[in-house]
Coordinates of C-alpha atoms (C1' of nucleotides) in Angstrom, one line a residue:
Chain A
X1 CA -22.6 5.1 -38.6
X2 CA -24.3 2.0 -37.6
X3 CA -25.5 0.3 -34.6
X4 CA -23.8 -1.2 -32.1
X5 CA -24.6 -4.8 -31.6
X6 CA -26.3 -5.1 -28.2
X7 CA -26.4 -1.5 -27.2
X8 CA -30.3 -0.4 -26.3
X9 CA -31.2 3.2 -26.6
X10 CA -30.9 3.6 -22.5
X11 CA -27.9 5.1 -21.2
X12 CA -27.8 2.0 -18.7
X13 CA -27.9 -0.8 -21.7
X14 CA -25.5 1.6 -23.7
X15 CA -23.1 1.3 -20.9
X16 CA -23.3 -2.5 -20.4
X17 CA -22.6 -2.9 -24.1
X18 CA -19.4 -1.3 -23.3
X19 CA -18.3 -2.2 -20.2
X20 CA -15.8 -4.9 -21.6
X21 CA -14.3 -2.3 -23.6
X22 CA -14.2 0.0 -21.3
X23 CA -12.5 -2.7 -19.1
X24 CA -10.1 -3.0 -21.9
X25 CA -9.3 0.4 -22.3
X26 CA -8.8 0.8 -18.4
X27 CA -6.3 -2.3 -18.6
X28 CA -4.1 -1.0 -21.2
X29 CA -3.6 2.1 -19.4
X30 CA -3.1 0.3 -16.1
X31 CA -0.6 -1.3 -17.6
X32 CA 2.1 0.8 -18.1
X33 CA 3.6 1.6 -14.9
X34 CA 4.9 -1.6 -15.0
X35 CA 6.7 -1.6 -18.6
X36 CA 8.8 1.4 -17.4
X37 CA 12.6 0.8 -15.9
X38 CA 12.9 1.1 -13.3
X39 CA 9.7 -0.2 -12.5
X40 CA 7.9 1.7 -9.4
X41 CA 4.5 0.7 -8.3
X42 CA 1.7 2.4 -9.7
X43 CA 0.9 4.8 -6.0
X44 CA 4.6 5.8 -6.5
X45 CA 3.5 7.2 -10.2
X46 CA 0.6 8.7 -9.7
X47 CA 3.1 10.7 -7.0
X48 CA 5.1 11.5 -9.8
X49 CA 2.3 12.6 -12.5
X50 CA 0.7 14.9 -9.2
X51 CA 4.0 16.9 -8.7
X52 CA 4.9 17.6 -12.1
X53 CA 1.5 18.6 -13.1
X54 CA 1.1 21.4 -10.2
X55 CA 3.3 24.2 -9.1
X56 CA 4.3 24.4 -6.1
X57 CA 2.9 21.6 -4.5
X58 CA 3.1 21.2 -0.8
X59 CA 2.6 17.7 1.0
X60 CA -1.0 19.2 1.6
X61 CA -2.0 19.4 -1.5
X62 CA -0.3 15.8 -2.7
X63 CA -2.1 14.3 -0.1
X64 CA -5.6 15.8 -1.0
X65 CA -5.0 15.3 -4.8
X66 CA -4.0 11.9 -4.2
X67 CA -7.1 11.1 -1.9
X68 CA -4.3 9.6 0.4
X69 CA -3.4 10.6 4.0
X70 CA -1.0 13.2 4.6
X71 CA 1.7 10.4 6.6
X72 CA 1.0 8.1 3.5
X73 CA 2.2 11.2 1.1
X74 CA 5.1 11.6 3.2
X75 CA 6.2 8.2 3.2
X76 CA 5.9 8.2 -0.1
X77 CA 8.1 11.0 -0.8
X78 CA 10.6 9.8 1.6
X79 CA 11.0 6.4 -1.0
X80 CA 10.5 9.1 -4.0
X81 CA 13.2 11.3 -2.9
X82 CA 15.4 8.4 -1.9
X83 CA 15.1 6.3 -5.5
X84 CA 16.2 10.2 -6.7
X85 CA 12.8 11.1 -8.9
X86 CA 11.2 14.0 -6.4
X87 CA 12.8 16.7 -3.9
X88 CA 11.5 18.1 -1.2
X89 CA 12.8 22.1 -1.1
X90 CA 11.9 24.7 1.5
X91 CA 10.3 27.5 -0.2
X92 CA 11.1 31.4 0.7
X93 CA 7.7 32.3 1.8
X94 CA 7.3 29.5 4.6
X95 CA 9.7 27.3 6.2
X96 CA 7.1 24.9 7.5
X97 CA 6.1 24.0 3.9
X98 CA 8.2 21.8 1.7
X99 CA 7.6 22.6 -2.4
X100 CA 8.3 19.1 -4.2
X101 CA 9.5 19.1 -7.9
X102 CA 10.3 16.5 -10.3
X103 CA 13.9 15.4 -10.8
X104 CA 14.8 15.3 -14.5
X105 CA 15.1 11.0 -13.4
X106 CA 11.6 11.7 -12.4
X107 CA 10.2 13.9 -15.1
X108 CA 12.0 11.0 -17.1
X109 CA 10.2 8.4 -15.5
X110 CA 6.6 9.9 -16.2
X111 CA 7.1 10.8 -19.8
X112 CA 8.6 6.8 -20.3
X113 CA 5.1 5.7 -19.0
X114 CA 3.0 8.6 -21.6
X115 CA 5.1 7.1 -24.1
X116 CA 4.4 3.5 -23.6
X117 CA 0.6 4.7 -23.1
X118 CA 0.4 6.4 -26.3
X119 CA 2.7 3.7 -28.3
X120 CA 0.6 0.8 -26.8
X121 CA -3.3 2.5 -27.4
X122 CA -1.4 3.6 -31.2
X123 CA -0.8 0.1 -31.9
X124 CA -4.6 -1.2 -31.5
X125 CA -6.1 2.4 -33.3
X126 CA -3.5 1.4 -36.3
X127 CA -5.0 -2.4 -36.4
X128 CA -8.5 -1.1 -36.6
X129 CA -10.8 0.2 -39.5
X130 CA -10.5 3.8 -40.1
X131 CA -14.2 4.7 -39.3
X132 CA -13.8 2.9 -36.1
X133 CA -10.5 4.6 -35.2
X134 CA -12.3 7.8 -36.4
X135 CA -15.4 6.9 -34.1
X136 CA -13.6 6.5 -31.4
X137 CA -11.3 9.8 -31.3
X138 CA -14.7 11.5 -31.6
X139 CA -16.5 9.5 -29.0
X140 CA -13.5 10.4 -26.8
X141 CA -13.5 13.6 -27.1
X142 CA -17.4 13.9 -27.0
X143 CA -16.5 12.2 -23.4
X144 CA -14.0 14.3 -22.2
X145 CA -15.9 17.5 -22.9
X146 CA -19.4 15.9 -21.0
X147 CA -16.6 14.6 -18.2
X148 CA -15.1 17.7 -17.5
X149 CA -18.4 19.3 -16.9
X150 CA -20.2 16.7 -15.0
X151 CA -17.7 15.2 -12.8
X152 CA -16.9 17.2 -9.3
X153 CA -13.0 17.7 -8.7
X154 CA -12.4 14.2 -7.3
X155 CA -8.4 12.8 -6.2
X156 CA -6.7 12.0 -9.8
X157 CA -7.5 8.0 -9.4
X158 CA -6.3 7.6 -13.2
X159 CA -2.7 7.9 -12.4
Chain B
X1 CA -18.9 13.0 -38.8
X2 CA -16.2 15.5 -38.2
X3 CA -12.5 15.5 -37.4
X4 CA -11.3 15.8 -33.5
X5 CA -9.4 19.3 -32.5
X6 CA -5.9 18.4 -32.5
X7 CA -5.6 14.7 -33.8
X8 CA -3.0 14.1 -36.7
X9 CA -3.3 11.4 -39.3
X10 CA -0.9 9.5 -37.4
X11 CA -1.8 6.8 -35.1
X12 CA 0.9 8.4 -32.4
X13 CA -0.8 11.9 -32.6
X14 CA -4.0 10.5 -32.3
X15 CA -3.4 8.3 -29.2
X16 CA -1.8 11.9 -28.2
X17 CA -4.7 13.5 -28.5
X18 CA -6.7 10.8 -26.9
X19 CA -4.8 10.2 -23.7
X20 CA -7.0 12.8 -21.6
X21 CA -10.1 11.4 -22.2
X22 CA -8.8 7.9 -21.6
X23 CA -7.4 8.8 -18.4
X24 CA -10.9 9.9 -17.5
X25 CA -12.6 6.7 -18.5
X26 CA -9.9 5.1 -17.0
X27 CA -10.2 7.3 -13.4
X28 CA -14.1 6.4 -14.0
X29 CA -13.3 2.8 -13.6
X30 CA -11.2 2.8 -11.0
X31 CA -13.6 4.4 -9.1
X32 CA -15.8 2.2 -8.3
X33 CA -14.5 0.3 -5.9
X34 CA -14.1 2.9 -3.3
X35 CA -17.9 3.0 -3.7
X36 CA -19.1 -0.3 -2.4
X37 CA -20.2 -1.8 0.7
X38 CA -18.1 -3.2 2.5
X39 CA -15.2 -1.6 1.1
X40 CA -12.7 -3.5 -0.4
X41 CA -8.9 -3.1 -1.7
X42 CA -8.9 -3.1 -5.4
X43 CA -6.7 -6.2 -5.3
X44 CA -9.6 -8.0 -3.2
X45 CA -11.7 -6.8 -5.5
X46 CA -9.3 -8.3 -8.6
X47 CA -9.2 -11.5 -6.7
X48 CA -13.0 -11.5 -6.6
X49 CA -13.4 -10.7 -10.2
X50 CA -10.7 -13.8 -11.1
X51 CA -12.4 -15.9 -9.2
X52 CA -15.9 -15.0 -10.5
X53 CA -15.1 -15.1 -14.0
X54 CA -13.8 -18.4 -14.3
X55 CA -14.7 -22.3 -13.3
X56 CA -12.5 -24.5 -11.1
X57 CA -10.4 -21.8 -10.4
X58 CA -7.4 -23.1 -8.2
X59 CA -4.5 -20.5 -6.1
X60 CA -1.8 -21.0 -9.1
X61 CA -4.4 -20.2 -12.0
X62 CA -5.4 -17.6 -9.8
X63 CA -1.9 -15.8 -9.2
X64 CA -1.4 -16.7 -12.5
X65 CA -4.6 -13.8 -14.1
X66 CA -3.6 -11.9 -11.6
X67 CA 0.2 -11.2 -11.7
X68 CA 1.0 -11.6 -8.6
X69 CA 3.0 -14.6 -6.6
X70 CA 1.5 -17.6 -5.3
X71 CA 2.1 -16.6 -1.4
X72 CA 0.2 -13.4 -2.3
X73 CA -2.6 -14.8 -3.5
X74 CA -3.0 -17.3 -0.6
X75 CA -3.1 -14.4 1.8
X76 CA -5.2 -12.6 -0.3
X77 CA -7.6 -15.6 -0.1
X78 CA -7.0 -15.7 3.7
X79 CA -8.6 -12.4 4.0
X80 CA -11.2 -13.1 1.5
X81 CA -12.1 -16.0 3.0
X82 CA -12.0 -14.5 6.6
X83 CA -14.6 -11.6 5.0
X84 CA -16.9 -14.1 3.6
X85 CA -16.3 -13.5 0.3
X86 CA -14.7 -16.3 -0.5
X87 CA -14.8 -20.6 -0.2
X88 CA -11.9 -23.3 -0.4
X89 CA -13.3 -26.2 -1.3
X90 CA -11.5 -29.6 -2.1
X91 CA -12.1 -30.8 -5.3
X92 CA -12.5 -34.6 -5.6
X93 CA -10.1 -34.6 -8.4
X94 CA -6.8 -33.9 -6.3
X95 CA -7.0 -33.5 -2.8
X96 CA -3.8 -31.2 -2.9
X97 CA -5.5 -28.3 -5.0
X98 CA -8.2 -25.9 -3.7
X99 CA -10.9 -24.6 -5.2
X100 CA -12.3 -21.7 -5.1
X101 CA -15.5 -20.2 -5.2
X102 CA -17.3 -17.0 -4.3
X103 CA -20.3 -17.1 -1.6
X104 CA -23.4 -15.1 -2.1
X105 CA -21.5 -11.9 -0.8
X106 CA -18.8 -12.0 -3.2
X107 CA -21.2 -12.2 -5.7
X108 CA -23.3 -9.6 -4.6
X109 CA -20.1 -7.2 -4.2
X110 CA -18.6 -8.1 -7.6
X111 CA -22.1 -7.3 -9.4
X112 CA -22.1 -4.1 -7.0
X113 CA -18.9 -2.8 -8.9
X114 CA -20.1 -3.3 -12.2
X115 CA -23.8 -1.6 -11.6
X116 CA -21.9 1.2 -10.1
X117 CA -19.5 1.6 -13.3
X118 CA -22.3 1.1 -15.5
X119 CA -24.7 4.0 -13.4
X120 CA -21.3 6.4 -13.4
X121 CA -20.6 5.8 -17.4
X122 CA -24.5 6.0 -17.8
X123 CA -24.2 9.2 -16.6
X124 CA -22.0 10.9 -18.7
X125 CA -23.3 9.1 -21.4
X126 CA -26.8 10.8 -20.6
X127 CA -24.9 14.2 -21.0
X128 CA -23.4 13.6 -23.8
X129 CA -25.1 15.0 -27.3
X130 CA -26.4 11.8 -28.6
X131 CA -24.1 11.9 -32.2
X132 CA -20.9 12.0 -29.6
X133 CA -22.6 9.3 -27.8
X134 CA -23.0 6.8 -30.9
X135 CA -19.1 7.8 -32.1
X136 CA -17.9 6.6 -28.4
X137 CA -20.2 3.3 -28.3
X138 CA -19.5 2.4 -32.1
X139 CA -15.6 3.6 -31.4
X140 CA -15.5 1.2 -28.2
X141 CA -16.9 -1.8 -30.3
X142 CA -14.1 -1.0 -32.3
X143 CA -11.2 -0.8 -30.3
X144 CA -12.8 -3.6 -28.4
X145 CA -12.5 -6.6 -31.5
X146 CA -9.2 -5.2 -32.5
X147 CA -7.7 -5.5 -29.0
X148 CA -9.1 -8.7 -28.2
X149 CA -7.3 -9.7 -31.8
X150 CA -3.9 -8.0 -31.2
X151 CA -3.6 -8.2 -27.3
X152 CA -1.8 -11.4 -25.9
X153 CA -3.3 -13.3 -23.1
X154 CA -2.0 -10.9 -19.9
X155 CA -2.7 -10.4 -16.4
X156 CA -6.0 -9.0 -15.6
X157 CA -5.2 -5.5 -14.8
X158 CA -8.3 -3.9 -15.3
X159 CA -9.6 -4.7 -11.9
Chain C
dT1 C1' -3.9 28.4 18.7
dA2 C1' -3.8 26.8 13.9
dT3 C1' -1.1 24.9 10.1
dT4 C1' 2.5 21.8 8.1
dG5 C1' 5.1 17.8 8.4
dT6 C1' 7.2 13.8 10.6
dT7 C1' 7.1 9.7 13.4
dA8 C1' 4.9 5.6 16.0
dT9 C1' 1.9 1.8 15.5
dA10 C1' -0.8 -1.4 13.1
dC11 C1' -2.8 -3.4 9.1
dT12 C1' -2.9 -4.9 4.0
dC13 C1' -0.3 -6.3 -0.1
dT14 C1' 3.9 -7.9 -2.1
dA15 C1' 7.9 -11.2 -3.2
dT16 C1' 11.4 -14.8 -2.1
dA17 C1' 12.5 -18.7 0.3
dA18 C1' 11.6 -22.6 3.3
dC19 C1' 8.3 -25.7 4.5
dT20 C1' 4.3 -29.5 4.3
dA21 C1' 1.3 -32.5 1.8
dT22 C1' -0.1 -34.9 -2.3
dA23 C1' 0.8 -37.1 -6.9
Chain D
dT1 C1' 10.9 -36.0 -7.9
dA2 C1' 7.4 -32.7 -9.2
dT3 C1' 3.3 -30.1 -8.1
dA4 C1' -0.1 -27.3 -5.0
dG5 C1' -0.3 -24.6 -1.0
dT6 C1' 1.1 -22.5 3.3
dT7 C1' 4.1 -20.0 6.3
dA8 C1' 8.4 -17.0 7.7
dT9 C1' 10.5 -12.9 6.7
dA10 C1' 11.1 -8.4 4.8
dG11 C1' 9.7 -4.3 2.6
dA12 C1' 6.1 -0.9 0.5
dG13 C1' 1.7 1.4 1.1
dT14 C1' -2.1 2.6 4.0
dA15 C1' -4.6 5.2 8.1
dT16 C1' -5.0 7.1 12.9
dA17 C1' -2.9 9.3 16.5
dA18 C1' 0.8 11.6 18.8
dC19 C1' 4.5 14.7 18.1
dA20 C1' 7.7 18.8 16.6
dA21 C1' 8.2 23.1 14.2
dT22 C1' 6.5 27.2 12.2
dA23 C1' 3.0 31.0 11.6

DNA sequence: TATTGTTATACTCTATAACTATA
DNA sequence: TATAGTTATAGAGTATAACAATA
């Protein structure tokens, strides 16, 4: 495996060298919410993608896992629930908690955007050389694994 | 160098087993912006980064990287502006265009943004054993030249 | 009283459409 | 007339603060 061009042995210079691609990385994946029909705005996703990941989540905890304001999750729900992707249901053990789930239009809705994810980042790993694309996986996954240790439980920014 | 826990031979399963740690990357970049001083919208901060990157940059070229409608961008500018990130300026070429640059303070916050992606990436990079660390700078390079091959000319999403 | 949500108010961001000024 | 910007209007997303309902 050879050097790449640019990259110092600092962390620091390492990370400049791959800011642009980083960059690039972060645009394709911002990109999808709006290739999805019908097209809701990115805050509206990353709704979505927080209630179908949990169970049972309250407004509480949309809000706090958003990094948003508990009015601001509400609002947003109120559009949500309106366009016919979430519900709001009143769970057994308290009735001054609402437990939001995924409609299948919204479960729908999220799995369109994974799909477009996966098909559009596919499409550039196919047009590159194999020990690249191989390079890359690993260097992923090397990053998730350091990721998940070193970074403290922060709101989901990346939708 | 060996083979990632759960990626296929096909492009799709690989992007599939990628997504996590790209949404992590991705989350690390989005990030920054909540970090600086003073604290600015990430479409300010786009704005900024438009109008930074490129020379003789008018309000249509800039709605134009950005994706957004003229009107928006004039507001945006307004507020830019107004925060003193931001100059009009008439250029002696056509007195009906603007053009605009960024003051020292734009500047300063724009660069902010990148030295605090860079420090954040840095530091996972640090953790990182340093054969993982080579696969996910060499794997960037990669995926970097192929997407700047195979990705049209887009909006700037990536902040 | 403490917790959960909703609503009132005010601001930013967004688009479409109407407008002014320049070429 | 065509182009570059601005402004009017309307709606989404945001936070703080005040409110109602439940525990």
């Amino acid at each position: 495996m050879g050097r790449v061009q640019g990259a110092g042995d600092r962390p620091e210079d390492e990370a400049q060298a791959a800011a642009e691609a980083v960059s690039a990385l972060a645009a394709l994946w911002a990109r999808a919410p709006q290739a999805v029909t019908p097209r809701v705005s990115a805050h509206q996703l990353r709704a979505l993608h927080a209630v179908g990941r949990g169970h049972e989540v309250n407004l509480t905890r949309l809000a706090e896992q958003m990094g948003v304001s508990l009015s601001t999750a509400s609002r947003l729900c109120d559009r949500l629930e309106a366009a016919g992707f979430l519900e709001r249901g009143v769970p057994p053990s308290s009735r001054r908690e609402v437990c939001l789930t995924l409609t299948d239009g919204g479960r729908r809705l999220v799995a369109q955007v994974a799909e477009c994810r996966r098909r559009h980042l596919a499409a550039v790993l196919e047009s590159m050389p194999a020990e690249g694309r191989a390079a890359l996986l690993n260097g992923l996954h090397a990053f998730h694994a350091a990721w998940t240790v070193t970074c403290p439980p922060r709101p989901e920014d990346g939708t």
